[in-house]
mmCIF file of C-alpha atoms in Angstrom:
data_model
loop_
_atom_site.group_PDB
_atom_site.id
_atom_site.type_symbol
_atom_site.label_atom_id
_atom_site.label_comp_id
_atom_site.label_asym_id
_atom_site.label_seq_id
_atom_site.Cartn_x
_atom_site.Cartn_y
_atom_site.Cartn_z
ATOM 1 C CA MET C 1 -38.369 193.103 221.930
ATOM 2 C CA THR C 2 -37.137 197.404 221.978
ATOM 3 C CA LEU C 3 -36.527 199.022 218.638
ATOM 4 C CA LEU C 4 -32.810 198.516 218.645
ATOM 5 C CA GLU C 5 -33.431 194.436 219.065
ATOM 6 C CA LEU C 6 -36.878 194.876 216.148
ATOM 7 C CA ALA C 7 -34.580 197.027 213.563
ATOM 8 C CA GLY C 8 -31.772 194.907 213.535
ATOM 9 C CA SER C 9 -34.313 191.924 213.447
ATOM 10 C CA ARG C 10 -35.395 193.766 210.778
ATOM 11 C CA TYR C 11 -31.917 194.650 208.765
ATOM 12 C CA GLU C 12 -30.413 190.691 209.552
ATOM 13 C CA LYS C 13 -34.222 189.501 207.666
ATOM 14 C CA ARG C 14 -33.597 191.969 204.940
ATOM 15 C CA SER C 15 -30.379 191.070 204.457
ATOM 16 C CA LEU C 16 -30.361 186.822 204.955
ATOM 17 C CA ARG C 17 -33.541 187.017 202.960
ATOM 18 C CA THR C 18 -34.720 183.856 200.537
ATOM 19 C CA ARG C 19 -36.669 186.101 197.824
ATOM 20 C CA GLY C 20 -37.254 182.069 197.129
ATOM 21 C CA ASN C 21 -36.315 179.169 198.210
ATOM 22 C CA PRO C 22 -33.780 178.574 198.940
ATOM 23 C CA ILE C 23 -30.699 176.765 195.423
ATOM 24 C CA GLU C 24 -28.261 174.376 195.758
ATOM 25 C CA SER C 25 -25.189 174.497 194.313
ATOM 26 C CA ALA C 26 -24.039 171.923 192.225
ATOM 27 C CA SER C 27 -20.279 172.423 194.176
ATOM 28 C CA SER C 28 -22.096 172.900 197.498
ATOM 29 C CA ASN C 29 -25.143 171.559 200.262
ATOM 30 C CA GLU C 30 -27.396 174.680 199.825
ATOM 31 C CA VAL C 31 -26.383 178.418 199.836
ATOM 32 C CA GLU C 32 -28.827 181.362 200.644
ATOM 33 C CA PRO C 33 -30.293 183.981 198.054
ATOM 34 C CA VAL C 34 -28.769 186.964 197.368
ATOM 35 C CA PRO C 35 -31.376 190.122 197.709
ATOM 36 C CA TRP C 36 -31.313 193.031 194.639
ATOM 37 C CA GLU C 37 -33.267 195.474 193.619
ATOM 38 C CA ILE C 38 -33.851 196.425 190.480
ATOM 39 C CA GLY C 39 -32.313 199.587 189.944
ATOM 40 C CA GLU C 40 -28.907 199.010 191.810
ATOM 41 C CA VAL C 41 -29.190 196.092 189.197
ATOM 42 C CA VAL C 42 -28.704 197.682 185.970
ATOM 43 C CA SER C 43 -26.160 199.896 186.802
ATOM 44 C CA LEU C 44 -24.627 197.329 187.790
ATOM 45 C CA ALA C 45 -25.249 195.089 184.086
ATOM 46 C CA TRP C 46 -24.134 199.152 182.436
ATOM 47 C CA GLU C 47 -20.923 198.641 184.308
ATOM 48 C CA ARG C 48 -19.931 194.970 182.988
ATOM 49 C CA PHE C 49 -21.636 195.653 179.546
ATOM 50 C CA GLN C 50 -19.133 199.791 179.596
ATOM 51 C CA ALA C 51 -16.075 196.550 180.492
ATOM 52 C CA ASN C 52 -16.945 194.480 177.823
ATOM 53 C CA TRP C 53 -18.337 196.548 175.206
ATOM 54 C CA ALA C 54 -16.598 195.579 172.539
ATOM 55 C CA LEU C 55 -17.120 192.301 172.111
ATOM 56 C CA PHE C 56 -20.796 192.312 173.286
ATOM 57 C CA VAL C 57 -21.178 194.091 170.694
ATOM 58 C CA PHE C 58 -19.557 192.003 167.880
ATOM 59 C CA ILE C 59 -21.419 189.096 169.322
ATOM 60 C CA TYR C 60 -24.978 190.329 169.744
ATOM 61 C CA LEU C 61 -25.806 192.286 166.713
ATOM 62 C CA PRO C 62 -24.507 189.354 163.783
ATOM 63 C CA MET C 63 -26.019 186.501 166.257
ATOM 64 C CA THR C 64 -29.889 188.452 166.378
ATOM 65 C CA ALA C 65 -29.425 188.975 162.179
ATOM 66 C CA CYS C 66 -28.695 185.382 162.237
ATOM 67 C CA SER C 67 -31.107 184.400 164.646
ATOM 68 C CA LEU C 68 -34.104 186.394 163.234
ATOM 69 C CA ALA C 69 -32.714 186.307 159.268
ATOM 70 C CA LEU C 70 -32.869 181.790 159.420
ATOM 71 C CA GLU C 71 -36.910 182.756 161.532
ATOM 72 C CA GLN C 72 -37.938 184.861 158.215
ATOM 73 C CA ALA C 73 -36.022 182.788 155.515
ATOM 74 C CA SER C 74 -40.103 181.777 154.053
ATOM 75 C CA GLU C 75 -40.554 184.346 154.205
ATOM 76 C CA LEU C 76 -38.237 186.269 152.756
ATOM 77 C CA LEU C 77 -38.324 183.971 150.466
ATOM 78 C CA VAL C 78 -41.763 184.311 149.001
ATOM 79 C CA TRP C 79 -41.489 187.940 149.151
ATOM 80 C CA LEU C 80 -38.602 187.434 146.438
ATOM 81 C CA HIS C 81 -40.614 184.595 144.509
ATOM 82 C CA VAL C 82 -38.495 182.087 144.900
ATOM 83 C CA ILE C 83 -42.084 180.639 146.586
ATOM 84 C CA ARG C 84 -45.268 181.109 146.703
ATOM 85 C CA ALA C 85 -47.049 181.665 150.188
ATOM 86 C CA ASP C 86 -49.324 178.568 150.069
ATOM 87 C CA SER C 87 -47.390 175.808 148.487
ATOM 88 C CA ARG C 88 -46.464 172.741 149.856
ATOM 89 C CA VAL C 89 -42.462 174.295 149.313
ATOM 90 C CA ALA C 90 -42.978 176.916 151.500
ATOM 91 C CA LEU C 91 -44.372 175.037 154.227
ATOM 92 C CA ALA C 92 -41.160 172.672 153.838
ATOM 93 C CA VAL C 93 -39.167 175.930 154.469
ATOM 94 C CA ARG C 94 -41.217 177.383 157.123
ATOM 95 C CA VAL C 95 -40.878 174.444 159.288
ATOM 96 C CA ALA C 96 -37.428 173.642 158.243
ATOM 97 C CA SER C 97 -36.615 177.438 159.350
ATOM 98 C CA VAL C 98 -38.326 177.431 162.820
ATOM 99 C CA VAL C 99 -35.881 174.158 162.995
ATOM 100 C CA ALA C 100 -32.838 175.323 161.971
ATOM 101 C CA ALA C 101 -33.882 179.013 164.130
ATOM 102 C CA LEU C 102 -33.766 176.908 167.193
ATOM 103 C CA ALA C 103 -30.633 174.482 166.708
ATOM 104 C CA PHE C 104 -29.015 178.064 165.742
ATOM 105 C CA THR C 105 -30.480 179.670 168.549
ATOM 106 C CA SER C 106 -29.423 176.565 171.430
ATOM 107 C CA PHE C 107 -25.525 176.356 170.730
ATOM 108 C CA PHE C 108 -24.887 180.365 170.802
ATOM 109 C CA GLN C 109 -26.694 180.882 173.687
ATOM 110 C CA VAL C 110 -25.192 178.018 175.417
ATOM 111 C CA GLY C 111 -21.835 180.229 174.955
ATOM 112 C CA PHE C 112 -23.109 183.624 175.208
ATOM 113 C CA LEU C 113 -24.538 183.496 178.432
ATOM 114 C CA ARG C 114 -21.525 181.051 179.781
ATOM 115 C CA ILE C 115 -19.880 184.942 178.938
ATOM 116 C CA ALA C 116 -22.798 186.852 180.638
ATOM 117 C CA LEU C 117 -22.295 185.264 183.157
ATOM 118 C CA ASN C 118 -18.530 185.453 183.380
ATOM 119 C CA ALA C 119 -18.658 189.114 182.825
ATOM 120 C CA ALA C 120 -21.338 189.645 185.525
ATOM 121 C CA ARG C 121 -18.862 187.897 187.800
ATOM 122 C CA SER C 122 -16.521 189.634 187.200
ATOM 123 C CA ARG C 123 -14.733 187.342 185.442
ATOM 124 C CA PRO C 124 -12.302 187.056 182.209
ATOM 125 C CA VAL C 125 -14.251 186.390 178.475
ATOM 126 C CA ARG C 126 -12.901 185.324 175.633
ATOM 127 C CA LEU C 127 -14.139 185.194 172.138
ATOM 128 C CA ARG C 128 -14.032 181.358 171.982
ATOM 129 C CA MET C 129 -16.489 180.769 174.378
ATOM 130 C CA LEU C 130 -19.753 181.940 172.107
ATOM 131 C CA VAL C 131 -18.797 178.287 170.556
ATOM 132 C CA SER C 132 -18.462 176.158 173.096
ATOM 133 C CA GLY C 133 -22.082 175.786 173.385
ATOM 134 C CA GLY C 134 -21.860 171.882 171.914
ATOM 135 C CA ASP C 135 -21.901 170.280 175.235
ATOM 136 C CA ARG C 136 -25.617 171.966 176.461
ATOM 137 C CA MET C 137 -26.863 172.762 173.192
ATOM 138 C CA LEU C 138 -29.072 169.333 173.325
ATOM 139 C CA PRO C 139 -30.436 170.279 176.837
ATOM 140 C CA MET C 140 -30.780 174.244 175.684
ATOM 141 C CA LEU C 141 -33.445 173.216 172.798
ATOM 142 C CA TRP C 142 -35.574 171.291 174.601
ATOM 143 C CA THR C 143 -35.299 173.397 177.805
ATOM 144 C CA THR C 144 -36.291 176.398 175.491
ATOM 145 C CA LEU C 145 -39.005 174.597 172.752
ATOM 146 C CA PHE C 146 -40.438 174.110 176.325
ATOM 147 C CA VAL C 147 -40.687 177.946 177.728
ATOM 148 C CA GLN C 148 -41.633 178.438 174.308
ATOM 149 C CA VAL C 149 -45.198 175.961 174.170
ATOM 150 C CA ALA C 150 -45.629 176.695 177.732
ATOM 151 C CA THR C 151 -45.474 180.393 177.545
ATOM 152 C CA LEU C 152 -48.276 180.333 173.884
ATOM 153 C CA VAL C 153 -50.090 178.088 175.975
ATOM 154 C CA GLY C 154 -50.641 180.294 178.855
ATOM 155 C CA LEU C 155 -51.226 183.288 176.334
ATOM 156 C CA LEU C 156 -53.512 181.539 174.901
ATOM 157 C CA LEU C 157 -55.563 181.503 178.064
ATOM 158 C CA PHE C 158 -56.356 184.568 178.638
ATOM 159 C CA ILE C 159 -52.856 186.087 178.412
ATOM 160 C CA VAL C 160 -51.407 186.301 182.114
ATOM 161 C CA PRO C 161 -50.266 182.714 182.409
ATOM 162 C CA GLY C 162 -48.453 182.858 180.240
ATOM 163 C CA LEU C 163 -46.757 185.936 180.863
ATOM 164 C CA VAL C 164 -46.672 184.235 184.885
ATOM 165 C CA LEU C 165 -45.301 181.225 183.207
ATOM 166 C CA ASN C 166 -42.373 182.837 181.362
ATOM 167 C CA LEU C 167 -41.773 184.882 184.498
ATOM 168 C CA GLY C 168 -41.166 181.847 186.337
ATOM 169 C CA LEU C 169 -39.281 179.747 184.069
ATOM 170 C CA GLY C 170 -37.069 182.051 182.417
ATOM 171 C CA LEU C 171 -34.475 181.355 184.835
ATOM 172 C CA ALA C 172 -34.201 178.071 183.111
ATOM 173 C CA PRO C 173 -31.598 178.313 180.437
ATOM 174 C CA TYR C 174 -29.317 179.578 183.516
ATOM 175 C CA TYR C 175 -29.942 176.635 185.172
ATOM 176 C CA VAL C 176 -28.892 174.136 181.865
ATOM 177 C CA VAL C 177 -25.850 176.326 180.933
ATOM 178 C CA ASP C 178 -24.438 177.740 185.235
ATOM 179 C CA ALA C 179 -25.787 174.773 186.674
ATOM 180 C CA GLY C 180 -25.504 171.958 183.996
ATOM 181 C CA LEU C 181 -28.976 170.765 185.308
ATOM 182 C CA GLY C 182 -31.731 169.237 182.310
ATOM 183 C CA PRO C 183 -34.163 170.571 180.774
ATOM 184 C CA VAL C 184 -36.974 169.248 183.490
ATOM 185 C CA ALA C 185 -34.865 170.230 186.606
ATOM 186 C CA ALA C 186 -33.500 173.074 184.793
ATOM 187 C CA ILE C 187 -37.507 174.113 185.057
ATOM 188 C CA LYS C 188 -38.372 173.682 188.306
ATOM 189 C CA LYS C 189 -35.312 174.982 189.733
ATOM 190 C CA SER C 190 -36.040 178.267 188.109
ATOM 191 C CA TRP C 191 -40.209 177.864 188.569
ATOM 192 C CA ALA C 192 -39.039 177.229 192.711
ATOM 193 C CA ALA C 193 -36.495 180.051 192.207
ATOM 194 C CA THR C 194 -39.180 182.420 191.322
ATOM 195 C CA HIS C 195 -40.985 182.098 193.850
ATOM 196 C CA GLY C 196 -42.804 185.104 195.469
ATOM 197 C CA GLN C 197 -40.295 187.605 192.402
ATOM 198 C CA LYS C 198 -42.344 187.301 190.025
ATOM 199 C CA LEU C 199 -43.519 190.876 190.337
ATOM 200 C CA ASP C 200 -39.859 192.754 190.516
ATOM 201 C CA LEU C 201 -39.148 189.908 187.476
ATOM 202 C CA LEU C 202 -42.233 191.807 185.597
ATOM 203 C CA VAL C 203 -40.204 194.993 186.819
ATOM 204 C CA LEU C 204 -37.226 194.293 185.134
ATOM 205 C CA LEU C 205 -38.561 192.837 181.916
ATOM 206 C CA LEU C 206 -40.324 196.016 181.332
ATOM 207 C CA THR C 207 -37.199 197.647 181.868
ATOM 208 C CA GLY C 208 -35.662 195.195 178.956
ATOM 209 C CA VAL C 209 -38.284 196.352 176.841
ATOM 210 C CA ALA C 210 -37.920 199.887 177.458
ATOM 211 C CA LEU C 211 -33.788 199.207 176.704
ATOM 212 C CA LEU C 212 -34.379 198.061 173.767
ATOM 213 C CA PHE C 213 -37.192 200.473 172.112
ATOM 214 C CA PHE C 214 -35.082 202.957 172.771
ATOM 215 C CA GLY C 215 -32.375 201.093 171.072
ATOM 216 C CA LEU C 216 -34.058 201.030 168.144
ATOM 217 C CA LEU C 217 -34.844 204.737 168.171
ATOM 218 C CA MET C 218 -31.253 205.231 167.745
ATOM 219 C CA PHE C 219 -31.528 204.178 164.580
ATOM 220 C CA GLY C 220 -31.080 200.013 165.774
ATOM 221 C CA ILE C 221 -27.717 200.837 166.609
ATOM 222 C CA GLY C 222 -28.256 200.889 170.265
ATOM 223 C CA ILE C 223 -29.620 197.452 170.017
ATOM 224 C CA GLY C 224 -26.512 196.659 170.371
ATOM 225 C CA ALA C 225 -25.822 198.365 173.711
ATOM 226 C CA ALA C 226 -29.918 197.357 175.097
ATOM 227 C CA GLY C 227 -30.105 193.744 174.389
ATOM 228 C CA PRO C 228 -26.111 193.080 175.887
ATOM 229 C CA VAL C 229 -27.549 195.510 179.049
ATOM 230 C CA PHE C 230 -30.964 193.471 179.582
ATOM 231 C CA VAL C 231 -29.515 190.466 178.848
ATOM 232 C CA LEU C 232 -26.428 191.057 181.617
ATOM 233 C CA ALA C 233 -28.804 192.321 183.972
ATOM 234 C CA GLN C 234 -31.007 189.956 184.010
ATOM 235 C CA THR C 235 -28.145 187.385 184.308
ATOM 236 C CA ILE C 236 -27.102 189.181 187.727
ATOM 237 C CA VAL C 237 -30.329 188.536 189.180
ATOM 238 C CA PHE C 238 -29.876 184.954 188.261
ATOM 239 C CA THR C 239 -26.892 184.274 190.572
ATOM 240 C CA ARG C 240 -27.832 186.298 192.960
ATOM 241 C CA ILE C 241 -31.783 183.776 193.454
ATOM 242 C CA SER C 242 -29.143 181.106 193.051
ATOM 243 C CA GLY C 243 -26.728 182.099 195.081
ATOM 244 C CA ARG C 244 -24.075 180.732 192.769
ATOM 245 C CA ASN C 245 -21.764 183.789 193.078
ATOM 246 C CA ALA C 246 -23.405 185.903 192.926
ATOM 247 C CA ALA C 247 -22.232 188.801 190.917
ATOM 248 C CA LEU C 248 -22.357 192.085 193.668
ATOM 249 C CA SER C 249 -20.852 195.684 193.886
ATOM 250 C CA LYS C 250 -19.347 196.727 197.380
ATOM 251 C CA GLU C 251 -22.730 199.640 196.986
ATOM 252 C CA SER C 252 -24.727 196.010 197.324
ATOM 253 C CA LEU C 253 -22.968 194.662 199.806
ATOM 254 C CA ALA C 254 -23.737 198.374 202.380
ATOM 255 C CA PRO C 255 -26.242 197.949 205.524
ATOM 256 C CA PRO C 256 -29.374 200.367 204.693
ATOM 257 C CA PRO C 257 -29.532 203.757 205.162
ATOM 258 C CA GLY C 258 -29.539 204.193 209.069
ATOM 259 C CA TRP C 259 -28.052 201.750 210.064
ATOM 260 C CA PRO C 260 -27.118 201.089 212.245
ATOM 261 C CA LEU C 261 -30.087 203.051 214.412
ATOM 262 C CA VAL C 262 -28.127 205.493 217.204
ATOM 263 C CA PHE C 263 -30.458 206.261 220.506
#
């Protein structure tokens, strides 16, 4: 095999390689995953955010605040001396607040992911999409609960297994929303799709943590941008890995530098 043929073969593999197992689409048979790079994905996420920044900020900040308020309801009541920390009432409030927060998050997460998926694919987004999560709320709730429990158990087993599980199962909510899968099928798809990509997903996660940290440094206001940008980046990665209407930019379609080779 000549050097030119070898280079052509490498480029073909790069363009069509499956950075995970092929994913079966709800509307077609099997489609090929699309390669992605972290820098390009984050840059594209920032571009998509800028196109809809007002909607994302208006949604993300109140939604995050309400979710945190529900989760911390018992601590707030204790701090206000409404209930005692060691009382049965406090325990009941804690359980109720966790359930309420999980239900709230599951409902609005469906709508928010639908908005993020449309934005990532350069499709129209509407505020009313946020309250469209009733049809997928229960599958999302069970999926979220399973992923959280699996991650917690894994973290108790020397941390690393929990991180691996979190990275491997992190795309399950997208399969629930975008592919209409149930919890078990979505979890299996996520685990299969992220095979061989967990290191890249870890770097993406650390990038998201850095974005959120800088957002906090801006008196917390930057969270309104950092949070949505990270979600959009993760959403774009999902579309690339799954091959479901992959969110692309012109740059991502270009061949690698130096191709074709001229001798």
